[in-house]
mmCIF file of C-alpha atoms and ligand atoms in Angstrom:
data_model
loop_
_atom_site.group_PDB
_atom_site.id
_atom_site.type_symbol
_atom_site.label_atom_id
_atom_site.label_comp_id
_atom_site.label_asym_id
_atom_site.label_seq_id
_atom_site.Cartn_x
_atom_site.Cartn_y
_atom_site.Cartn_z
ATOM 1 C CA MET A 890 19.785 -393.317 -259.457
ATOM 2 C CA ILE A 891 23.194 -391.710 -259.789
ATOM 3 C CA LYS A 892 23.419 -388.003 -260.589
ATOM 4 C CA TYR A 893 26.510 -386.377 -262.065
ATOM 5 C CA GLU A 894 27.381 -382.760 -261.312
ATOM 6 C CA ILE A 895 30.275 -380.464 -262.121
ATOM 7 C CA ILE A 896 31.111 -378.570 -258.949
ATOM 8 C CA ARG A 897 32.754 -375.179 -258.524
ATOM 9 C CA GLU A 898 36.239 -374.827 -257.070
ATOM 10 C CA GLU A 899 34.719 -373.109 -253.997
ATOM 11 C CA ASP A 900 32.737 -376.287 -253.359
ATOM 12 C CA ALA A 901 35.737 -378.599 -253.507
ATOM 13 C CA TYR A 902 35.234 -379.372 -249.799
ATOM 14 C CA LEU A 903 32.401 -381.671 -250.939
ATOM 15 C CA VAL A 904 35.065 -384.236 -251.893
ATOM 16 C CA GLU A 905 37.281 -383.740 -248.838
ATOM 17 C CA LEU A 906 36.319 -386.995 -247.126
ATOM 18 C CA LEU A 907 36.616 -389.048 -250.302
ATOM 19 C CA CYS A 908 39.974 -387.483 -251.130
ATOM 20 C CA ASN A 909 41.333 -388.398 -247.714
ATOM 21 C CA GLU A 910 39.924 -391.913 -248.161
ATOM 22 C CA LEU A 911 41.756 -392.127 -251.497
ATOM 23 C CA MET A 912 45.070 -391.308 -249.786
ATOM 24 C CA GLY A 913 44.423 -394.068 -247.221
ATOM 25 C CA TYR A 914 43.454 -396.503 -249.974
ATOM 26 C CA GLN A 915 46.658 -395.847 -251.886
ATOM 27 C CA LYS A 916 48.702 -396.143 -248.694
ATOM 28 C CA SER A 917 47.146 -399.555 -248.019
ATOM 29 C CA LYS A 918 48.134 -400.800 -251.480
ATOM 30 C CA THR A 919 51.760 -399.752 -251.822
ATOM 31 C CA ARG A 920 54.796 -401.728 -250.709
ATOM 32 C CA ILE A 921 57.128 -398.794 -251.403
ATOM 33 C CA THR A 922 57.397 -396.000 -248.821
ATOM 34 C CA PRO A 923 53.745 -395.997 -247.680
ATOM 35 C CA GLU A 924 54.711 -393.291 -245.173
ATOM 36 C CA ARG A 925 54.803 -390.857 -248.093
ATOM 37 C CA PHE A 926 51.020 -390.801 -247.875
ATOM 38 C CA ASP A 927 51.046 -389.587 -244.270
ATOM 39 C CA SER A 928 51.525 -386.005 -245.394
ATOM 40 C CA MET A 929 49.061 -386.321 -248.270
ATOM 41 C CA SER A 930 45.541 -385.074 -247.676
ATOM 42 C CA PHE A 931 42.780 -382.967 -249.159
ATOM 43 C CA GLN A 932 44.703 -379.881 -248.019
ATOM 44 C CA THR A 933 48.116 -380.853 -249.317
ATOM 45 C CA ARG A 934 47.070 -382.667 -252.469
ATOM 46 C CA PHE A 935 43.730 -381.400 -253.665
ATOM 47 C CA LEU A 936 43.700 -377.747 -252.641
ATOM 48 C CA SER A 937 47.332 -377.221 -253.606
ATOM 49 C CA SER A 938 46.769 -378.725 -257.081
ATOM 50 C CA LEU A 939 43.643 -376.625 -257.494
ATOM 51 C CA GLU A 940 45.654 -373.478 -256.787
ATOM 52 C CA LYS A 941 48.597 -374.344 -259.009
ATOM 53 C CA ALA A 942 46.529 -375.347 -262.026
ATOM 54 C CA ASP A 943 45.424 -372.985 -264.787
ATOM 55 C CA GLN A 944 42.059 -374.717 -265.181
ATOM 56 C CA ASN A 945 40.220 -377.286 -263.059
ATOM 57 C CA PHE A 946 37.403 -379.743 -263.586
ATOM 58 C CA ILE A 947 35.709 -381.468 -260.665
ATOM 59 C CA MET A 948 32.755 -383.749 -261.242
ATOM 60 C CA VAL A 949 30.962 -385.677 -258.530
ATOM 61 C CA ALA A 950 28.614 -388.644 -258.628
ATOM 62 C CA LYS A 951 25.765 -388.457 -256.127
ATOM 63 C CA ALA A 952 23.443 -391.148 -254.816
ATOM 64 C CA ASN A 953 20.540 -389.860 -252.714
ATOM 65 C CA ASP A 954 22.232 -386.455 -252.655
ATOM 66 C CA LYS A 955 25.371 -387.914 -251.077
ATOM 67 C CA VAL A 956 28.673 -387.682 -252.922
ATOM 68 C CA VAL A 957 29.833 -391.248 -253.643
ATOM 69 C CA GLY A 958 32.579 -390.560 -256.161
ATOM 70 C CA TYR A 959 34.537 -387.864 -257.960
ATOM 71 C CA VAL A 960 36.998 -387.185 -260.693
ATOM 72 C CA TYR A 961 39.377 -384.238 -260.665
ATOM 73 C CA CYS A 962 41.222 -383.170 -263.834
ATOM 74 C CA ASN A 963 43.332 -380.122 -264.474
ATOM 75 C CA LEU A 964 45.365 -378.202 -266.993
ATOM 76 C CA SER A 965 48.671 -376.913 -265.621
ATOM 77 C CA SER A 966 51.924 -375.506 -266.828
ATOM 78 C CA LYS A 967 54.460 -378.288 -267.114
ATOM 79 C CA GLU A 968 56.708 -376.720 -264.436
ATOM 80 C CA VAL A 969 54.185 -377.820 -261.813
ATOM 81 C CA TYR A 970 55.481 -381.362 -262.429
ATOM 82 C CA ASP A 971 59.100 -380.491 -261.746
ATOM 83 C CA SER A 972 59.220 -380.026 -257.980
ATOM 84 C CA ASP A 973 61.251 -380.951 -254.901
ATOM 85 C CA PHE A 974 59.048 -384.047 -254.592
ATOM 86 C CA ALA A 975 59.798 -385.393 -258.084
ATOM 87 C CA THR A 976 60.283 -384.696 -261.761
ATOM 88 C CA PHE A 977 57.309 -386.527 -263.170
ATOM 89 C CA PHE A 978 58.360 -386.657 -266.841
ATOM 90 C CA ASP A 979 60.926 -385.371 -269.299
ATOM 91 C CA MET A 980 60.108 -381.668 -269.562
ATOM 92 C CA ASN A 981 61.367 -381.647 -273.157
ATOM 93 C CA SER A 982 58.858 -384.282 -274.190
ATOM 94 C CA VAL A 983 55.790 -382.095 -273.600
ATOM 95 C CA GLU A 984 54.279 -378.773 -274.645
ATOM 96 C CA ASP A 985 54.042 -375.856 -272.173
ATOM 97 C CA GLN A 986 50.774 -377.006 -270.640
ATOM 98 C CA VAL A 987 49.799 -380.543 -269.745
ATOM 99 C CA GLY A 988 46.495 -382.156 -268.844
ATOM 100 C CA CYS A 989 46.108 -384.578 -266.000
ATOM 101 C CA LEU A 990 43.485 -386.864 -264.548
ATOM 102 C CA SER A 991 44.675 -386.037 -261.085
ATOM 103 C CA GLN A 992 42.305 -387.777 -258.683
ATOM 104 C CA PHE A 993 39.631 -390.376 -259.039
ATOM 105 C CA PHE A 994 37.716 -392.235 -256.350
ATOM 106 C CA ILE A 995 34.468 -394.137 -256.075
ATOM 107 C CA ARG A 996 33.223 -395.400 -252.684
ATOM 108 C CA GLU A 997 33.657 -399.143 -252.441
ATOM 109 C CA GLU A 998 29.930 -400.036 -252.424
ATOM 110 C CA TYR A 999 29.472 -398.117 -255.673
ATOM 111 C CA ARG A 1000 32.351 -399.594 -257.679
ATOM 112 C CA GLY A 1001 31.898 -401.862 -260.673
ATOM 113 C CA ILE A 1002 28.597 -400.388 -261.848
ATOM 114 C CA GLY A 1003 29.904 -397.917 -264.411
ATOM 115 C CA ILE A 1004 30.281 -394.753 -262.315
ATOM 116 C CA GLY A 1005 34.055 -394.728 -262.823
ATOM 117 C CA THR A 1006 33.717 -395.129 -266.568
ATOM 118 C CA ARG A 1007 31.232 -392.258 -266.757
ATOM 119 C CA LEU A 1008 33.403 -389.931 -264.650
ATOM 120 C CA PHE A 1009 36.534 -390.950 -266.571
ATOM 121 C CA ASN A 1010 34.810 -390.192 -269.891
ATOM 122 C CA GLU A 1011 33.549 -386.814 -268.650
ATOM 123 C CA GLY A 1012 37.051 -385.903 -267.471
ATOM 124 C CA MET A 1013 38.583 -386.924 -270.798
ATOM 125 C CA GLU A 1014 35.946 -384.992 -272.714
ATOM 126 C CA TRP A 1015 36.819 -381.860 -270.708
ATOM 127 C CA LEU A 1016 40.553 -382.374 -271.327
ATOM 128 C CA ASN A 1017 40.053 -383.067 -275.020
ATOM 129 C CA LYS A 1018 38.066 -379.865 -275.470
ATOM 130 C CA LEU A 1019 41.089 -377.917 -274.214
ATOM 131 C CA ASN A 1020 43.072 -379.198 -277.174
ATOM 132 C CA VAL A 1021 45.945 -380.139 -274.907
ATOM 133 C CA LYS A 1022 48.286 -382.639 -276.494
ATOM 134 C CA ASP A 1023 49.954 -384.222 -273.483
ATOM 135 C CA LEU A 1024 47.778 -386.081 -270.998
ATOM 136 C CA PHE A 1025 49.027 -387.841 -267.874
ATOM 137 C CA ILE A 1026 47.761 -390.076 -265.092
ATOM 138 C CA PHE A 1027 49.928 -391.029 -262.121
ATOM 139 C CA VAL A 1028 49.249 -394.296 -260.315
ATOM 140 C CA SER A 1029 50.892 -395.250 -257.053
ATOM 141 C CA ASP A 1030 52.549 -398.613 -256.552
ATOM 142 C CA GLY A 1031 50.271 -401.570 -255.840
ATOM 143 C CA ASN A 1032 47.114 -400.017 -257.272
ATOM 144 C CA ASP A 1033 46.887 -402.532 -260.096
ATOM 145 C CA ASP A 1034 43.098 -402.238 -260.383
ATOM 146 C CA ALA A 1035 43.380 -398.561 -261.281
ATOM 147 C CA LEU A 1036 46.399 -399.172 -263.526
ATOM 148 C CA ASN A 1037 44.497 -401.787 -265.529
ATOM 149 C CA PHE A 1038 41.386 -399.601 -265.643
ATOM 150 C CA TYR A 1039 43.372 -396.765 -267.266
ATOM 151 C CA LYS A 1040 45.071 -399.154 -269.689
ATOM 152 C CA ARG A 1041 41.698 -400.506 -270.778
ATOM 153 C CA LYS A 1042 40.661 -396.914 -271.389
ATOM 154 C CA GLY A 1043 43.610 -396.392 -273.751
ATOM 155 C CA PHE A 1044 46.410 -394.971 -271.587
ATOM 156 C CA ASN A 1045 49.915 -396.422 -271.835
ATOM 157 C CA GLU A 1046 52.565 -397.041 -269.239
ATOM 158 C CA SER A 1047 55.404 -394.577 -269.885
ATOM 159 C CA HIS A 1048 57.873 -394.989 -267.006
ATOM 160 C CA LYS A 1049 58.177 -395.204 -263.238
ATOM 161 C CA ILE A 1050 59.520 -392.573 -260.858
ATOM 162 C CA LEU A 1051 60.630 -392.490 -257.209
ATOM 163 C CA ASP A 1052 62.000 -396.050 -257.345
ATOM 164 C CA GLY A 1053 58.689 -397.412 -258.592
ATOM 165 C CA PHE A 1054 56.462 -395.524 -256.150
ATOM 166 C CA ILE A 1055 54.607 -393.922 -259.064
ATOM 167 C CA THR A 1056 53.829 -395.298 -262.533
ATOM 168 C CA VAL A 1057 53.418 -392.567 -265.123
ATOM 169 C CA LEU A 1058 50.748 -393.187 -267.756
ATOM 170 C CA ARG A 1059 50.449 -391.144 -270.941
ATOM 171 C CA ASN A 1060 47.989 -390.832 -273.797
ATOM 172 C CA ILE A 1061 50.716 -391.745 -276.309
HETATM 173 C C1 COA B 898 39.299 -397.225 -260.279
HETATM 174 C C2 COA B 898 37.863 -396.814 -260.005
HETATM 175 C C3 COA B 898 37.779 -395.293 -259.955
HETATM 176 C C4 COA B 898 36.971 -397.361 -261.104
HETATM 177 O O1 COA B 898 35.631 -396.972 -260.851
HETATM 178 P P1 COA B 898 34.398 -397.978 -261.020
HETATM 179 O O2 COA B 898 33.161 -397.193 -260.778
HETATM 180 O O3 COA B 898 34.618 -399.194 -260.222
HETATM 181 O O4 COA B 898 34.532 -398.283 -262.565
HETATM 182 P P2 COA B 898 33.501 -399.002 -263.548
HETATM 183 O O5 COA B 898 32.365 -399.591 -262.780
HETATM 184 O O6 COA B 898 33.153 -398.044 -264.621
HETATM 185 O O7 COA B 898 34.375 -400.124 -264.246
HETATM 186 C C5 COA B 898 35.368 -400.820 -263.618
HETATM 187 C C6 COA B 898 35.859 -401.935 -264.488
HETATM 188 O O8 COA B 898 36.083 -403.044 -263.640
HETATM 189 C C7 COA B 898 35.093 -404.024 -263.798
HETATM 190 N N1 COA B 898 34.530 -404.394 -262.480
HETATM 191 C C8 COA B 898 33.634 -405.341 -262.272
HETATM 192 N N2 COA B 898 33.354 -405.462 -260.975
HETATM 193 C C9 COA B 898 34.106 -404.561 -260.340
HETATM 194 C C10 COA B 898 34.234 -404.215 -258.972
HETATM 195 N N3 COA B 898 33.570 -404.836 -257.983
HETATM 196 N N4 COA B 898 35.071 -403.193 -258.652
HETATM 197 C C11 COA B 898 35.751 -402.552 -259.627
HETATM 198 N N5 COA B 898 35.643 -402.879 -260.924
HETATM 199 C C12 COA B 898 34.844 -403.871 -261.289
HETATM 200 C C13 COA B 898 34.073 -403.419 -264.673
HETATM 201 O O9 COA B 898 33.512 -404.433 -265.497
HETATM 202 C C14 COA B 898 34.862 -402.426 -265.496
HETATM 203 O O10 COA B 898 35.567 -403.062 -266.543
HETATM 204 P P3 COA B 898 35.867 -402.280 -267.932
HETATM 205 O O11 COA B 898 36.782 -401.140 -267.601
HETATM 206 O O12 COA B 898 36.517 -403.315 -268.806
HETATM 207 O O13 COA B 898 34.559 -401.800 -268.441
HETATM 208 C C15 COA B 898 37.347 -397.383 -258.657
HETATM 209 O O14 COA B 898 37.480 -398.758 -258.664
HETATM 210 C C16 COA B 898 37.995 -396.797 -257.431
HETATM 211 O O15 COA B 898 37.545 -395.803 -256.879
HETATM 212 N N6 COA B 898 39.070 -397.429 -256.941
HETATM 213 C C17 COA B 898 39.721 -397.003 -255.722
HETATM 214 C C18 COA B 898 40.435 -395.677 -255.857
HETATM 215 C C19 COA B 898 41.462 -395.643 -256.944
HETATM 216 O O16 COA B 898 42.199 -396.576 -257.154
HETATM 217 N N7 COA B 898 41.523 -394.497 -257.634
HETATM 218 C C20 COA B 898 42.470 -394.270 -258.696
HETATM 219 C C21 COA B 898 43.711 -393.669 -258.180
HETATM 220 S S1 COA B 898 44.915 -393.443 -259.455
#
């Protein structure tokens, strides 16, 4: 049986291994500058997002008390998405704060049995309760499974950035 739990920010380390696996997974999929992922890790991606965001939501899925998947969503000021790394979207097209499904990973043996859908829905429910208008998901090149998953859930392709390295999906 799978159990779902919201975890506190202090307990984010519970998803450290899965987060690092996610970076490796995305690196294995992309044909565009895979080396970009070499500097991406739990420290540089997860903890830094957690700090920059105004509000965070982390939910894990557990099987036999072991974490087998997680979703991480946040609410941040839009300036967070205008950095040296990239400008993720037209700053004039959004309100001051934006919501994001930032990270999402299910261990391979547990995919395809509905855990992702449940975590996705929980993340969206949290975002929707914040009454934030602009929602984003960023998918790296080559991860067509995830791209199609989000499209089936109602997100739309908006544009690509960094020469196609990232596809930006929006709720409009
Ligand atoms: C994308 C991901 C989170 C989806 O989670 P999941 O638990 O497999 O999702 P679900 O079981 O709820 O559903 C997956 C969909 O694919 C279908 N599916 C069937 N077999 C599947 C399989 N072996 N693997 C994945 N999906 C499968 C399901 O029918 C479902 O279709 P639907 O959306 O039309 O209902 C998961 O595949 C994953 O962790 N992928 C690797 C990491 C990743 O890409 N993360 C996103 C980064 S942006």
